[in-house]
């Protein structure tokens, strides 16, 4: 290659680089939308939630700050709601609760103008039961047939004229026992007795057992949240919280100090869910995505 050709190539490369901005040469980075009036928010609604709960949950899960300011005025209350210190709506009501409900409704109407709403469908199980009536009936019949004829309860019911199905004039009674949500106890987790095991060894064992259980939850092998019963000590509960959060899970506790329970569940990346729903036509079996109204 001659010297003139090399200089020509260098000039072409230089011109090419000069016409390309820094942002174009770097990988595209997804940034938060700072043009939105109240921050980056996604509304999350369940059909049975009250407006105050929908507003609080949506703002908090989106990583923003919600504040209520209620003041009494004569026989009524004035309530203003703020998001990230910016006033969103205000309303008056006969009581504090009534005023908060009114202002939450107004605030949600305002937020729907600018933000996406994810509606979580709650009636899936009911719809499935209607669609699969024949299958459900067959399964219930099988369950009834599994009860032996020498069962005392079955004998007594037959003596009173029962021939199967639900109790009551129109057979409106339940045909299956009420199922309680199972809780994970120390014994159920497979922990050794605290009497014959030192505290550090017990916490190490608990940590390993929790990791195993939480891994199943993350992989989808466990459909429901993991609930830890009240027989864990405060140190053990702290360890469970630590392990759950280190694995990207959500942990919360409730109940009085001597009856404290822990609930471990998967976190929802709400913004990623919005993008995924957009690609799926904005509606799935579980969710419905509604765009901003303006």
Coordinates of N, CA, C and O in Angstrom, one line a residue, residues 31-42 64 83-84 86 110-111 113-116 271 292 294:
X31 N -32.7 4.1 30.5 CA -32.7 5.1 31.5 C -34.2 5.3 32.0 O -35.1 5.0 31.3
X32 N -34.3 5.7 33.3 CA -35.6 6.0 33.8 C -36.2 7.3 33.1 O -35.4 8.2 32.7
X33 N -37.5 7.3 32.9 CA -38.1 8.4 32.3 C -38.3 9.6 33.3 O -39.1 9.5 34.2
X34 N -37.5 10.6 33.1 CA -37.5 11.7 34.1 C -38.5 12.8 33.7 O -38.6 13.8 34.4
X35 N -39.2 12.6 32.5 CA -40.1 13.6 32.1 C -41.5 13.4 32.7 O -42.3 14.3 32.6
X36 N -41.7 12.3 33.4 CA -43.0 12.0 34.0 C -43.2 12.9 35.2 O -42.3 13.2 36.0
X37 N -44.5 13.4 35.5 CA -44.7 14.4 36.5 C -44.4 14.0 37.9 O -44.1 14.8 38.7
X38 N -44.6 12.7 38.2 CA -44.5 12.3 39.6 C -43.4 11.2 39.8 O -43.5 10.5 40.8
X39 N -42.5 11.1 38.9 CA -41.5 10.0 39.0 C -41.9 8.8 38.1 O -42.9 8.8 37.4
X40 N -41.0 7.8 38.2 CA -41.3 6.6 37.4 C -42.1 5.6 38.2 O -41.7 5.0 39.1
X41 N -43.4 5.5 37.8 CA -44.4 4.7 38.5 C -45.1 3.8 37.6 O -45.4 4.1 36.4
X42 N -45.4 2.6 38.1 CA -46.3 1.7 37.5 C -47.5 1.3 38.4 O -47.2 1.0 39.6
X64 N -40.8 4.8 44.9 CA -41.0 6.2 45.1 C -41.6 6.4 46.6 O -41.9 5.4 47.3
X83 N -46.4 12.6 46.2 CA -45.5 11.6 45.7 C -44.1 12.3 45.4 O -44.1 13.2 44.7
X84 N -43.1 11.8 46.1 CA -41.8 12.5 46.0 C -41.9 14.0 46.3 O -41.3 14.8 45.6
X86 N -44.2 16.0 45.8 CA -45.0 16.7 44.8 C -46.5 16.4 45.1 O -46.9 15.3 45.1
X110 N -55.6 10.7 38.4 CA -54.6 11.6 37.8 C -53.4 10.7 37.3 O -52.8 11.0 36.2
X111 N -53.0 9.7 38.1 CA -51.8 8.9 37.7 C -52.1 8.1 36.5 O -51.2 7.8 35.7
X113 N -53.5 8.9 33.9 CA -53.3 9.7 32.7 C -51.9 9.6 32.2 O -51.7 9.8 31.0
X114 N -51.0 9.4 33.1 CA -49.5 9.4 32.7 C -48.8 8.1 32.8 O -47.7 7.9 32.2
X115 N -49.4 7.1 33.5 CA -48.7 5.8 33.7 C -49.4 4.6 33.3 O -50.6 4.6 33.2
X116 N -48.6 3.5 33.1 CA -49.2 2.2 32.8 C -49.9 1.6 34.0 O -49.4 1.8 35.1
X271 N -41.3 -3.0 36.2 CA -41.0 -2.3 34.9 C -40.7 -3.4 33.8 O -41.1 -3.2 32.6
X292 N -51.4 4.6 29.5 CA -51.8 5.9 29.9 C -53.0 6.5 29.1 O -53.1 6.2 27.9
X294 N -53.8 9.6 28.5 CA -53.5 10.8 27.8 C -52.2 10.6 27.0 O -51.4 9.8 27.3

